[in-house]
Short mmCIF file of C-alpha atoms in Angstrom, two decimals:
data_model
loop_
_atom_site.label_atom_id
_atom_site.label_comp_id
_atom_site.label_asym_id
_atom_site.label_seq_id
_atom_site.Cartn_x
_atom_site.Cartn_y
_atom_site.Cartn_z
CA UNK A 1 33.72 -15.29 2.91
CA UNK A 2 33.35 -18.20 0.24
CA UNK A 3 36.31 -19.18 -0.93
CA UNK A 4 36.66 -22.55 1.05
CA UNK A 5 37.14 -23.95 -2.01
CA UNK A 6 40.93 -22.45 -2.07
CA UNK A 7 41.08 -24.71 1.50
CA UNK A 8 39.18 -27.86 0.61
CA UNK A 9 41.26 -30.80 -1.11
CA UNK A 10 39.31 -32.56 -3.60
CA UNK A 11 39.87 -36.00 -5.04
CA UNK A 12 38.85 -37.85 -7.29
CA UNK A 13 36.74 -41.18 -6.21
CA UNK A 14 37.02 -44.77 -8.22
CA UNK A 15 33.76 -43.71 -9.51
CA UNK A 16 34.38 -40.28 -10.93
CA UNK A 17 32.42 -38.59 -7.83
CA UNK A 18 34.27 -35.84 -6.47
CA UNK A 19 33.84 -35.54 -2.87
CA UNK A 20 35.65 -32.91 -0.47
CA UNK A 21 38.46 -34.30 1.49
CA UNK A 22 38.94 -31.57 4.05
CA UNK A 23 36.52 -29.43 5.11
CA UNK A 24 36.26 -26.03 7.32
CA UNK A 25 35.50 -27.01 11.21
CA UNK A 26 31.66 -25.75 11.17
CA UNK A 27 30.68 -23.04 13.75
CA UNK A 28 26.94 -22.74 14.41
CA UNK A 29 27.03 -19.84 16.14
CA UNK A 30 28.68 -18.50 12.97
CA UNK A 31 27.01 -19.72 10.46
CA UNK A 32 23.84 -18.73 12.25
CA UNK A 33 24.81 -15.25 12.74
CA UNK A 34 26.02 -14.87 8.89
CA UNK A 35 22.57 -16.77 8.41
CA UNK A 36 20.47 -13.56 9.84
CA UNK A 37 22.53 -11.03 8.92
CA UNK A 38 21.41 -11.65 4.99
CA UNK A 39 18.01 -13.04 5.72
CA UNK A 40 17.19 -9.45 7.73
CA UNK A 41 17.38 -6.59 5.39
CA UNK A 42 16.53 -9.07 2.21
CA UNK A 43 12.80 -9.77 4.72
CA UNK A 44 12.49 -5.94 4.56
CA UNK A 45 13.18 -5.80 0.62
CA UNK A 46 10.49 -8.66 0.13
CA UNK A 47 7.79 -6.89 2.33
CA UNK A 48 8.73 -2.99 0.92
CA UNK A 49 8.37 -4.34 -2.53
CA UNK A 50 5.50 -6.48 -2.41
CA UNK A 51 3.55 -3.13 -1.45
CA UNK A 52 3.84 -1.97 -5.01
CA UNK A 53 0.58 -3.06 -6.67
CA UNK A 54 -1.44 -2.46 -3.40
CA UNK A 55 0.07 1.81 -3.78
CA UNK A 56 -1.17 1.70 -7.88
CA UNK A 57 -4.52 0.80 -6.58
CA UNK A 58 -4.59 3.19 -4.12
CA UNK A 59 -3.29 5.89 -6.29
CA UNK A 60 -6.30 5.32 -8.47
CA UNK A 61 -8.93 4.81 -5.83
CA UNK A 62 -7.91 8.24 -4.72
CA UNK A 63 -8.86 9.82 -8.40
CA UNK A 64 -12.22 11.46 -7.93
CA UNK A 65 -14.76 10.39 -11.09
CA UNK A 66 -17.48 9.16 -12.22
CA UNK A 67 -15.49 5.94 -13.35
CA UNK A 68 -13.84 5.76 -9.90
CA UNK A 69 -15.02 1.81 -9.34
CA UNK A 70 -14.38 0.98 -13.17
CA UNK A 71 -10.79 2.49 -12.92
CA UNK A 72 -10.29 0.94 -9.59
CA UNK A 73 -11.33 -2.35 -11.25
CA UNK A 74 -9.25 -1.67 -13.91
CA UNK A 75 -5.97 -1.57 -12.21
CA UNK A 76 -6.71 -4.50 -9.66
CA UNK A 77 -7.63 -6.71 -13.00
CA UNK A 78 -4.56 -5.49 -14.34
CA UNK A 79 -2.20 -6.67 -11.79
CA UNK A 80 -4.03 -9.58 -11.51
CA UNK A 81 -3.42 -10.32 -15.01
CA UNK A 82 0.29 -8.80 -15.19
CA UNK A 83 0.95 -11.12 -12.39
CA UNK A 84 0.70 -13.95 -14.74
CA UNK A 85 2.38 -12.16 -17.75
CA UNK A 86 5.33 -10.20 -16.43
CA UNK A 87 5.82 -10.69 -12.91
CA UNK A 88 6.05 -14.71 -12.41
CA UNK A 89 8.63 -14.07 -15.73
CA UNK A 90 10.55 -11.32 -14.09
CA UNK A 91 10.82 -13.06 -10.80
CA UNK A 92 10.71 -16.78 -12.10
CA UNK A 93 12.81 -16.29 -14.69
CA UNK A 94 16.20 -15.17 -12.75
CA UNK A 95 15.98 -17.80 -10.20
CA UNK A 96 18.41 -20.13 -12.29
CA UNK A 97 20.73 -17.63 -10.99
CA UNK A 98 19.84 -18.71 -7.22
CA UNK A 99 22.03 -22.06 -8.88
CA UNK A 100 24.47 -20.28 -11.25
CA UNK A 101 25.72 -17.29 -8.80
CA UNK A 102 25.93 -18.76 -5.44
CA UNK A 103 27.44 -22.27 -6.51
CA UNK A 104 29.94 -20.30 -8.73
CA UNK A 105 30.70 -17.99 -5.99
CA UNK A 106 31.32 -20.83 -3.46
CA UNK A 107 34.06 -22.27 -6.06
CA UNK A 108 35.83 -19.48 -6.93
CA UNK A 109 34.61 -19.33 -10.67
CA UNK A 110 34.09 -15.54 -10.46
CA UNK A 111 34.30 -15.53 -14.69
CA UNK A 112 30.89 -18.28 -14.71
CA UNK A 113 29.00 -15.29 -12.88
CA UNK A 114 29.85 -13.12 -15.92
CA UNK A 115 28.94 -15.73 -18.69
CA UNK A 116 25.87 -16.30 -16.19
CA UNK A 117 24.81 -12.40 -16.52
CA UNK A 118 24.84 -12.81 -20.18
CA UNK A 119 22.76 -15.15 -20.43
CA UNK A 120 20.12 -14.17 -18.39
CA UNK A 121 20.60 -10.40 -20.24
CA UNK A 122 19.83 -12.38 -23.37
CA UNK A 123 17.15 -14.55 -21.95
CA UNK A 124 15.17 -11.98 -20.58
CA UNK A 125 15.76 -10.05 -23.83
CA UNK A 126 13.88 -12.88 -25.64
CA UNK A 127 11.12 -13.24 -23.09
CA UNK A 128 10.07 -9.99 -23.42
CA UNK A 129 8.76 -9.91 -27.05
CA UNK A 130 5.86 -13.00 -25.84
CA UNK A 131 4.89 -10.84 -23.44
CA UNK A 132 4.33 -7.34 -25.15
CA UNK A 133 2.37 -9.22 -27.48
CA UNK A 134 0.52 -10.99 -24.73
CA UNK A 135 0.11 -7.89 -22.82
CA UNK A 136 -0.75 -5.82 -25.96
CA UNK A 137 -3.91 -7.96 -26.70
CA UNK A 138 -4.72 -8.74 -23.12
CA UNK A 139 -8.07 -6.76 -23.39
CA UNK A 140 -8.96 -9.02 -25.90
CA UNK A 141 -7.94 -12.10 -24.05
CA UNK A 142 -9.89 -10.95 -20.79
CA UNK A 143 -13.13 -9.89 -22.82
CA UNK A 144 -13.09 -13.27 -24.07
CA UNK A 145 -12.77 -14.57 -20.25
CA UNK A 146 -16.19 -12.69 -19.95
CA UNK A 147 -14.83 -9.49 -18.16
CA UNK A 148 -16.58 -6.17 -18.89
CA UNK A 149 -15.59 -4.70 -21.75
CA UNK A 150 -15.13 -1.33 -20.15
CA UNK A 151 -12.95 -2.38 -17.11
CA UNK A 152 -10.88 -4.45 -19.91
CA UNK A 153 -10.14 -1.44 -22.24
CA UNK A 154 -9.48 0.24 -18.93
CA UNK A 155 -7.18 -2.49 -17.36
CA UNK A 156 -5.25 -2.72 -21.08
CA UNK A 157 -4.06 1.01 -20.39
CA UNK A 158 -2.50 -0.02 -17.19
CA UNK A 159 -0.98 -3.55 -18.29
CA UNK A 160 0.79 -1.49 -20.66
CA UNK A 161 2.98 0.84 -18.34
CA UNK A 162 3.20 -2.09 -16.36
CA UNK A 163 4.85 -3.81 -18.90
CA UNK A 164 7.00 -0.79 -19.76
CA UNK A 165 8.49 -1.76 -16.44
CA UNK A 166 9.86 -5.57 -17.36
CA UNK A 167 13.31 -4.05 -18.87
CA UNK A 168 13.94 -2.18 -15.29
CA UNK A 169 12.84 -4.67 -13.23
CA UNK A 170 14.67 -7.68 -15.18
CA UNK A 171 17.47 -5.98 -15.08
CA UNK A 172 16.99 -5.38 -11.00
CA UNK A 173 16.67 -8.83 -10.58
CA UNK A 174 19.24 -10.02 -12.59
CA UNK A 175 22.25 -7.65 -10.76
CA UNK A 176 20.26 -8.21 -7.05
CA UNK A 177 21.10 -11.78 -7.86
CA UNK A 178 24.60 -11.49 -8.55
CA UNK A 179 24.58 -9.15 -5.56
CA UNK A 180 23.12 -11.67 -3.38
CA UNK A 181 26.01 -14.29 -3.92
CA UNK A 182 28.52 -11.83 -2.15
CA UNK A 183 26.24 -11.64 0.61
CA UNK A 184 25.82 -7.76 -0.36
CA UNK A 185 21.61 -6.75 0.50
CA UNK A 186 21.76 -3.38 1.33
CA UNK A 187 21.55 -1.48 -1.33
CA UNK A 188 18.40 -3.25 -2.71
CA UNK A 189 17.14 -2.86 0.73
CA UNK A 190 17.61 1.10 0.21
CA UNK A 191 16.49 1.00 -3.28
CA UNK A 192 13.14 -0.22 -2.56
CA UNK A 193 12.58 2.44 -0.11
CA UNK A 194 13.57 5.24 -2.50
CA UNK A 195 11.17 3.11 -5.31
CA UNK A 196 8.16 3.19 -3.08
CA UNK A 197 9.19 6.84 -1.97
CA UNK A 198 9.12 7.50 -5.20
CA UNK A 199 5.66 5.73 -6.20
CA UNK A 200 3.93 7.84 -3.45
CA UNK A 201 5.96 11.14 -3.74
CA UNK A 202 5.72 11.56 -7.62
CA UNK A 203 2.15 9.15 -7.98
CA UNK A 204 0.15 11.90 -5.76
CA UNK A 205 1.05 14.76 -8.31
CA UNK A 206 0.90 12.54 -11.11
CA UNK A 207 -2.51 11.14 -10.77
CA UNK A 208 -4.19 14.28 -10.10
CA UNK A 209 -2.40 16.00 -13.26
CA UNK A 210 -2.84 13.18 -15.43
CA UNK A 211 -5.39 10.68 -13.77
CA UNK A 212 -5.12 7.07 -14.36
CA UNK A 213 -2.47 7.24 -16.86
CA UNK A 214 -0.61 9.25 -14.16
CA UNK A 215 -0.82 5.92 -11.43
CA UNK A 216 0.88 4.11 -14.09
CA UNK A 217 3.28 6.72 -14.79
CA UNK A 218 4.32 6.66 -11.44
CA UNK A 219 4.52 2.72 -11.43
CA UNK A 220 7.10 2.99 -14.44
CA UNK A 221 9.07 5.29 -12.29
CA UNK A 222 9.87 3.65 -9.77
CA UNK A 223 11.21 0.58 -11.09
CA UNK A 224 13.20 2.68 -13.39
CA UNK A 225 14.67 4.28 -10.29
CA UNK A 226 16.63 0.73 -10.27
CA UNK A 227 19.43 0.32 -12.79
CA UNK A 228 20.11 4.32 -11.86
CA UNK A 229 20.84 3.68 -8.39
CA UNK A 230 22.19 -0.01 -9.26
CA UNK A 231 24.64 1.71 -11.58
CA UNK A 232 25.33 4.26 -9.40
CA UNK A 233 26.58 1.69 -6.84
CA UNK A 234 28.35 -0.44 -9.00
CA UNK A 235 30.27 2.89 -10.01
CA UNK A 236 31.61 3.43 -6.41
CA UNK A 237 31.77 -0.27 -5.73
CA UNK A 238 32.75 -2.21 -8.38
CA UNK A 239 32.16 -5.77 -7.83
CA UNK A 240 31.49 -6.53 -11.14
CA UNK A 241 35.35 -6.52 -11.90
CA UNK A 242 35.16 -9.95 -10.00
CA UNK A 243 32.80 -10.94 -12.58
CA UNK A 244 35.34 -10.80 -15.46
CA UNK A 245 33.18 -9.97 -17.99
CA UNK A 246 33.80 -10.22 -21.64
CA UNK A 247 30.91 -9.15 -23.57
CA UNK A 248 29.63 -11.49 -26.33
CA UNK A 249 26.79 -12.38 -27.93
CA UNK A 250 27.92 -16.35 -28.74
CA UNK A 251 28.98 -16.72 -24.76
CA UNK A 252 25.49 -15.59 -24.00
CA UNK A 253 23.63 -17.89 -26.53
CA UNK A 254 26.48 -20.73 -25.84
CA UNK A 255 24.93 -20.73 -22.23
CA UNK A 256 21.34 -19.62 -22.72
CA UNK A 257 20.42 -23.77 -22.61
CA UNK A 258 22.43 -24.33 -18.75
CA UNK A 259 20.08 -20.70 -17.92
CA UNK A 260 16.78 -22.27 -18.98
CA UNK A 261 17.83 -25.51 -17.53
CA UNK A 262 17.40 -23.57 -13.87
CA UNK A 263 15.16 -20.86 -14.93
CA UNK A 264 12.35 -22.70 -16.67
CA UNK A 265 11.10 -24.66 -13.56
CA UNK A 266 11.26 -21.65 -11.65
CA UNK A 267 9.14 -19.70 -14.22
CA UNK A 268 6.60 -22.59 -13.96
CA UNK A 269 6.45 -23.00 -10.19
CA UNK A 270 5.52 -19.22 -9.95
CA UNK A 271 2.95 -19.53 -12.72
CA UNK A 272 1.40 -22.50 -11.16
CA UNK A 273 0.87 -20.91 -7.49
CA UNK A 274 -0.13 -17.68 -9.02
CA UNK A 275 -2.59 -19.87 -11.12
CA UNK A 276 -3.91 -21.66 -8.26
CA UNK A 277 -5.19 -18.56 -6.34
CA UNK A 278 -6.32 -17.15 -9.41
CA UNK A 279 -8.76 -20.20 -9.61
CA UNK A 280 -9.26 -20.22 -5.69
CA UNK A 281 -10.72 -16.46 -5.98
CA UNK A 282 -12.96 -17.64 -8.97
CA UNK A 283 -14.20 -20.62 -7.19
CA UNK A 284 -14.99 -18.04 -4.18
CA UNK A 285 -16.76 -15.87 -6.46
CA UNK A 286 -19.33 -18.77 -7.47
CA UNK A 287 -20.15 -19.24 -3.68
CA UNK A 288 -24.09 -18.27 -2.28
CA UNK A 289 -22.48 -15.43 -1.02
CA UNK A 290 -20.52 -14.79 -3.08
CA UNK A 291 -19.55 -10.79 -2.61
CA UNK A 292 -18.92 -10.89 0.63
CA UNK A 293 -17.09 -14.09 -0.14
CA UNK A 294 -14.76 -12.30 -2.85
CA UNK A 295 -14.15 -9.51 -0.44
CA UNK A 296 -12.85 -11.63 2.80
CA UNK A 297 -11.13 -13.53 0.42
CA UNK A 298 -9.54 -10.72 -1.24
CA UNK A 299 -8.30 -9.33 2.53
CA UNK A 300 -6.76 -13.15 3.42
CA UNK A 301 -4.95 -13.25 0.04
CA UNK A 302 -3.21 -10.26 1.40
CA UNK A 303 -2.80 -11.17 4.64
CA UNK A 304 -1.30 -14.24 3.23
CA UNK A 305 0.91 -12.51 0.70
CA UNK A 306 2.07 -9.92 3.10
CA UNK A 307 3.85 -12.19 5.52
CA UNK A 308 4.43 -14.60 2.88
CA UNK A 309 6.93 -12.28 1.34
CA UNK A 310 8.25 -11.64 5.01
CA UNK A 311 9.53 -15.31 4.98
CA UNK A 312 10.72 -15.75 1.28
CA UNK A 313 13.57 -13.13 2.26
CA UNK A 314 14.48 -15.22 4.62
CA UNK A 315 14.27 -18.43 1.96
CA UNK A 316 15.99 -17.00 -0.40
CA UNK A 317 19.22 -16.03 2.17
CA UNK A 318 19.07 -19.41 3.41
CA UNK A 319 19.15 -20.95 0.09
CA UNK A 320 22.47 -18.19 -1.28
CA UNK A 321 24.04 -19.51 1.73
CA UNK A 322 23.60 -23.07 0.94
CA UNK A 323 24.57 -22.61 -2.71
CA UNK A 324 27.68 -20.93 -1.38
CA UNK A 325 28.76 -24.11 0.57
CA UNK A 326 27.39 -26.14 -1.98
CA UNK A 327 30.06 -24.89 -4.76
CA UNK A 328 32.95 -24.70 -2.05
CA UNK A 329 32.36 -28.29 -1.62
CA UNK A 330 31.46 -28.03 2.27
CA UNK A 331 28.50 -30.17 2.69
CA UNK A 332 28.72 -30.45 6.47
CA UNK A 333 28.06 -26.32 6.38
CA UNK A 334 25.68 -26.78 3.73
CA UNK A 335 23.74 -29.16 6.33
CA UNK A 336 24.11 -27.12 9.20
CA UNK A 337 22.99 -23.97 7.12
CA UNK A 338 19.77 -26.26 6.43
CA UNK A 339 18.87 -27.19 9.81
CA UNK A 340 19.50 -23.61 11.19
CA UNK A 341 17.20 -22.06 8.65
CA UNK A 342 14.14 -24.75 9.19
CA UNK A 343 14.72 -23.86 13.08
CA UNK A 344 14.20 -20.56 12.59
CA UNK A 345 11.36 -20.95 10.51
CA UNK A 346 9.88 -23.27 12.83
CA UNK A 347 10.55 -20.29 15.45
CA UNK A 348 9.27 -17.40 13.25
CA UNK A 349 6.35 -19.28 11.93
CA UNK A 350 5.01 -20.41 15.74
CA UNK A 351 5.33 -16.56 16.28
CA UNK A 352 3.35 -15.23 13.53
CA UNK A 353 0.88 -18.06 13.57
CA UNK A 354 -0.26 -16.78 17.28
CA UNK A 355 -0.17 -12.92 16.03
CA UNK A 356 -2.45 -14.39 12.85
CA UNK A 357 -4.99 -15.83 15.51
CA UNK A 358 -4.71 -14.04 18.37
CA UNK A 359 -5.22 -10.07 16.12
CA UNK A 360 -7.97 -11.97 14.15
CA UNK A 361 -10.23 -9.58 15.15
CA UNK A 362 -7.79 -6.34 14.33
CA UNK A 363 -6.50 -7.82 10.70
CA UNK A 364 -9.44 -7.61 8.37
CA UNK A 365 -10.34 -3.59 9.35
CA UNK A 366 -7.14 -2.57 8.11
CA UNK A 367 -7.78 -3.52 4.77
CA UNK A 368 -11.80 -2.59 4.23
CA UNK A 369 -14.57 -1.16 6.51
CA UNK A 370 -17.04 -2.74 5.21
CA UNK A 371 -18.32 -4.80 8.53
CA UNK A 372 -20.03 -7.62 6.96
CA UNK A 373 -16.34 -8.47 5.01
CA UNK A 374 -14.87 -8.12 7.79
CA UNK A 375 -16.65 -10.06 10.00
CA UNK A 376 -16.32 -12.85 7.45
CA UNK A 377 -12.60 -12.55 7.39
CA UNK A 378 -12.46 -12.60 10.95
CA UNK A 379 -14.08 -15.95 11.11
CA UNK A 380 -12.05 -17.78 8.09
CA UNK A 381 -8.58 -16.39 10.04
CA UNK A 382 -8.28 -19.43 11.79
CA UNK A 383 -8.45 -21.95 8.81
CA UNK A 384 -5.29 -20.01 7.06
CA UNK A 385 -3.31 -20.10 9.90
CA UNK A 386 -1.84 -23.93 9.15
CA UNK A 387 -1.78 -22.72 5.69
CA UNK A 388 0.41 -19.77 6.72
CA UNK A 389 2.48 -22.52 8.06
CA UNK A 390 2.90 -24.80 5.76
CA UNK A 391 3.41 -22.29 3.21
CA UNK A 392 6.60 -20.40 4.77
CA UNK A 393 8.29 -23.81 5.13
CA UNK A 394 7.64 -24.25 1.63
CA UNK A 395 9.27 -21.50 0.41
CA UNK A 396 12.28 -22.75 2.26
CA UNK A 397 12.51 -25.95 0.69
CA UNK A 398 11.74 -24.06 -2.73
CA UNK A 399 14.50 -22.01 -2.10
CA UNK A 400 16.97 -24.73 -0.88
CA UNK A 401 16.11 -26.99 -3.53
CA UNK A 402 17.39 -23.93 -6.16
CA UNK A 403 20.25 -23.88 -4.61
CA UNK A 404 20.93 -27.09 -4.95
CA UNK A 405 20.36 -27.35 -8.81
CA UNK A 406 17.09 -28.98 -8.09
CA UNK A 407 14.35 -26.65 -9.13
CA UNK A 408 12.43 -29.36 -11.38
CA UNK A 409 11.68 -31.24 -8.56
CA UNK A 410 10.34 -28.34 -6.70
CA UNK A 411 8.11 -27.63 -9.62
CA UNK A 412 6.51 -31.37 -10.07
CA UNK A 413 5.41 -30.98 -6.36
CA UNK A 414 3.90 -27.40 -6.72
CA UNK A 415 1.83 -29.07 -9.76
CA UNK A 416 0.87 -32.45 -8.05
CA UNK A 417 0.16 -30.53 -4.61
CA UNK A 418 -1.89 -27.49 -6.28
CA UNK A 419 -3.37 -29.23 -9.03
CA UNK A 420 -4.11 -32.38 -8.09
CA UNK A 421 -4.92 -32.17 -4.33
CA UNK A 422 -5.66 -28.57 -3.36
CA UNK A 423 -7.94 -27.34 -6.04
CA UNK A 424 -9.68 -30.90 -6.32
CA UNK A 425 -10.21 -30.52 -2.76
CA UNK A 426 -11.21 -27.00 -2.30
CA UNK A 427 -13.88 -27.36 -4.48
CA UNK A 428 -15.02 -30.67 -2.93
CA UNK A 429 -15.21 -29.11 0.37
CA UNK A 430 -16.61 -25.75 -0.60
CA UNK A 431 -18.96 -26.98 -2.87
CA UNK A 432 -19.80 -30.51 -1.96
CA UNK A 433 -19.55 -30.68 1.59
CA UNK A 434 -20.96 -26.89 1.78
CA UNK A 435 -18.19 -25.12 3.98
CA UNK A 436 -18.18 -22.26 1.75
CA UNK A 437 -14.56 -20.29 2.09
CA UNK A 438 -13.42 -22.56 5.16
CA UNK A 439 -13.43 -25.65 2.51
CA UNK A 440 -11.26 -23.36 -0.16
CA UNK A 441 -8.77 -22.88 2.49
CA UNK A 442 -8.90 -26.46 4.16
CA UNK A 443 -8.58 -27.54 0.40
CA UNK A 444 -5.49 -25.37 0.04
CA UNK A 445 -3.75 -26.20 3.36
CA UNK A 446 -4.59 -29.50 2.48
CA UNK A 447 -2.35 -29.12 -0.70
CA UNK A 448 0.68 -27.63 1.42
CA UNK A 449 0.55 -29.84 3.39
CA UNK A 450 1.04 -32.49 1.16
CA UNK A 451 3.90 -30.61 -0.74
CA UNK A 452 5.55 -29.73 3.13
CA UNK A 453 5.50 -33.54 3.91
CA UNK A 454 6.95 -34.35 0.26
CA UNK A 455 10.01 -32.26 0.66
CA UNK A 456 10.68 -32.98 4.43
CA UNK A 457 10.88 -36.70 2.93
CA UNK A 458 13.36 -35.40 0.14
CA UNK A 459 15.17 -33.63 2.43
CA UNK A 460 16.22 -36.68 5.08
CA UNK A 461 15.94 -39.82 2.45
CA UNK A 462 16.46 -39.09 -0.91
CA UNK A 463 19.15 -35.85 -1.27
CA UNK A 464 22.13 -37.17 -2.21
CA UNK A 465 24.58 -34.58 -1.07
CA UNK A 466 27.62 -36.15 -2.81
CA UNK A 467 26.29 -36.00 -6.13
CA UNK A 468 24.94 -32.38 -5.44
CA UNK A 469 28.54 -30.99 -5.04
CA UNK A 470 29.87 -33.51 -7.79
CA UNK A 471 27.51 -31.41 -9.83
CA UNK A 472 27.92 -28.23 -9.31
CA UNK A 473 31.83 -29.12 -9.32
CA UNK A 474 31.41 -29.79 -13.18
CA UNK A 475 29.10 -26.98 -13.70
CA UNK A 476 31.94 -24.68 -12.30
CA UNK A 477 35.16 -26.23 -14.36
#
């Protein structure tokens, strides 16, 4: 499926840049088809799995006490703040393996995907002990962001099992992305339906035994579902063999730098966007009205997030595929892989843009009664839709630019675009020019669009396709 590097002839130039003398006749219908095939199912994995801290939340609204609204604050403030801590790691971390896996599959260096699993075994190892110790005093830290004390105490009880789940979940990650460079999504496609089966089936029982401890219970349970099932797999399929794994410690540590190299920026670009609606739902909470404010806001970040996730599935294919062709040394399929995946993003994205507007009205009741909220909701739709947009074609270039071995770059624009554009901006407009949670969301479309228009310029004048493959050619010796 990858190994065109066993067909391509490589030479070397005058200049010591290796460029691919023969490549594979490119077939769009192909490469389209192949294309879909791993973008569907991994869609469906993104938008199961992104359901997880919306079921916790649930599973403690449904606890009947007197505390009801502090737990229910409790476990919303913990996610928030677990999003930041453990999530953006667990999820940021791994993507140096979008470069490691897929280039290293695409060249035949089966062995560099075993030294590669070290590593990230060993950095995710060493991540973790930050974190506990983060997550251990994180009442403290959000008392001192003048939280209540109560809902604090409360949402340190959840961080806790939610940090129990970073060993399952790195280790998820980690195999799904090994997984991924075979072009194998199935199974994690069926795993997160048995996970959030799982959540529900064993979180009803649980929370009314044990309460709110039993919600988090539940939460640890179905991420360590995982490495069962992943195991499980791996026994009847073993594809790891390909890996040719010899376990050591110094192999791990020897390429624990190349890992950060690749898994830093991703770790950063999650931590910035994360970040950036953190402050956006702050700023919204300082607004005249600001409770009804907070509330619409809360129902668009979901909206947002939900079909978000939809799209980086797709992303994320798109970019294993380019990696793929990338380390085989087949830039004209890398190329055509590129342009298929922006047109169907520029398909999908027309699509859901008209659903966004045209179910304005239907949206916002699904996620609160309360009429006033959504009413507001309903009338702020239409100022997310570009942002919608502009976001999913984002997450494209995020994911191509991984791929690639350029997730720095992708980083500096997330920080210049956020940072320096859309939260400047938001506030201007919100504030300043008084157009409340309209001028929050112009401010932030404002800021994709600025990154969109950066990496569409990247993309057709500065990517220097010759020196990618050189690259990953000497990463893969």
């Amino acid at each position: 499926m990858a190994d065109f590097a066993h067909h391509a002839v490589v030479t070397p130039r005058s200049d010591d840049i290796f460029v691919c003398a023969q490549e594979e006749p490119v077939n769009v219908k192909a490469e389209l088809k192949q294309l879909l095939a791993l973008a569907g199912p991994m869609c469906l994995t993104f938008l199961i799995e992104s359901t997880q801290s919306t079921i916790s939340v649930a599973l403690v609204g449904s606890i009947e006490s007197e505390q009801t609204k502090e737990l229910v604050n409790g476990a919303a403030l913990s996610t928030s703040f677990t999003t930041l801590t453990v999530i953006a790691v667990v999820i940021g971390l791994p993507t140096a393996l979008d470069t490691l896996c897929s280039q290293a599959y695409g060249s035949g260096n089966m062995a560099k995907m075993g030294t590669s699993l070290q590593s990230a075994l060993l950095a995710m190892t060493m991540a973790f002990v930050p974190i506990f110790v983060i997550n251990w005093f994180s009442d403290h830290i959000l008392m001192g962001l003048g939280q209540d004390p109560v809902v604090c105490v409360l949402s340190k009880r959840f961080t806790l099992y939610i940090t129990a789940t970073y060993p399952f979940y790195a280790f998820q990650q980690i195999v799904r992305k090994l997984l991924q460079a075979h072009n194998i999504v199935y199974p994690m496609f069926f795993l997160a339906v048995v996970s959030n089966a799982i959540h529900i089936g064993a979180g009803i029982p649980l929370t009314r035994v044990f309460g709110y401890d039993g919600a988090g219970l539940a939460r640890v349970l179905c991420q360590a579902v995982y490495p069962i099932l992943l195991a499980v797999y791996l026994w009847f399929r073993p594809v790891y063999k390909q890996w040719h794994i010899q376990w050591s410690l110094q192999t791990a540590w020897t390429n624990l730098r190349e890992f950060f190299q690749f898994g830093l920026p991703g770790l950063l670009m999650m931590m910035l966007e994360f970040t950036a609606f953190e402050i956006l739902t702050l700023l919204s909470g300082l607004l005249p009205d600001n409770l009804v404010a907070l509330g619409a806001n809360s129902i668009l970040m979901n909206i947002i997030i939900l079909f978000y996730n939809t799209y980086l599935g797709m992303a994320i294919a798109s970019g294993v595929r380019v990696g793929i062709m990338v380390g085989a040394g087949q830039i004209a399929h890398a190329k055509c892989i590129l342009k298929l995946a922006f047109g169907t993003f520029l398909c999908c994205i027309v699509l859901t843009a008209l659903l966004f507007y045209f179910l304005r009205t239907k949206l916002p009741p699904l996620f609160v009664s309360d009429v006033d909220i959504s009413k507001r909701a309903e009338e702020i739709i239409p100022y997310i839709v570009p942002l919608h947009m502009m976001d999913a074609l984002n997450g494209l270039s995020q994911a191509v630019l991984r791929a690639l071995g350029r997730p720095a770059f992708a980083t500096y624009v997330n920080a210049g675009a956020y940072y320096l554009v859309g939260i400047p901006l938001a506030a201007a407009f919100a504030f300043g020019l008084h157009w409340s949670s309209e001028g929050l969301w112009s401010g932030f479309t404002s800021a994709s669009l600025c990154a969109c228009c950066i990496y569409a310029f990247y993309f057709t004048k500065r990517l220097n396709w010759i020196q990618v493959v050189d690259e990953a050619k000497v990463r893969n010796e």
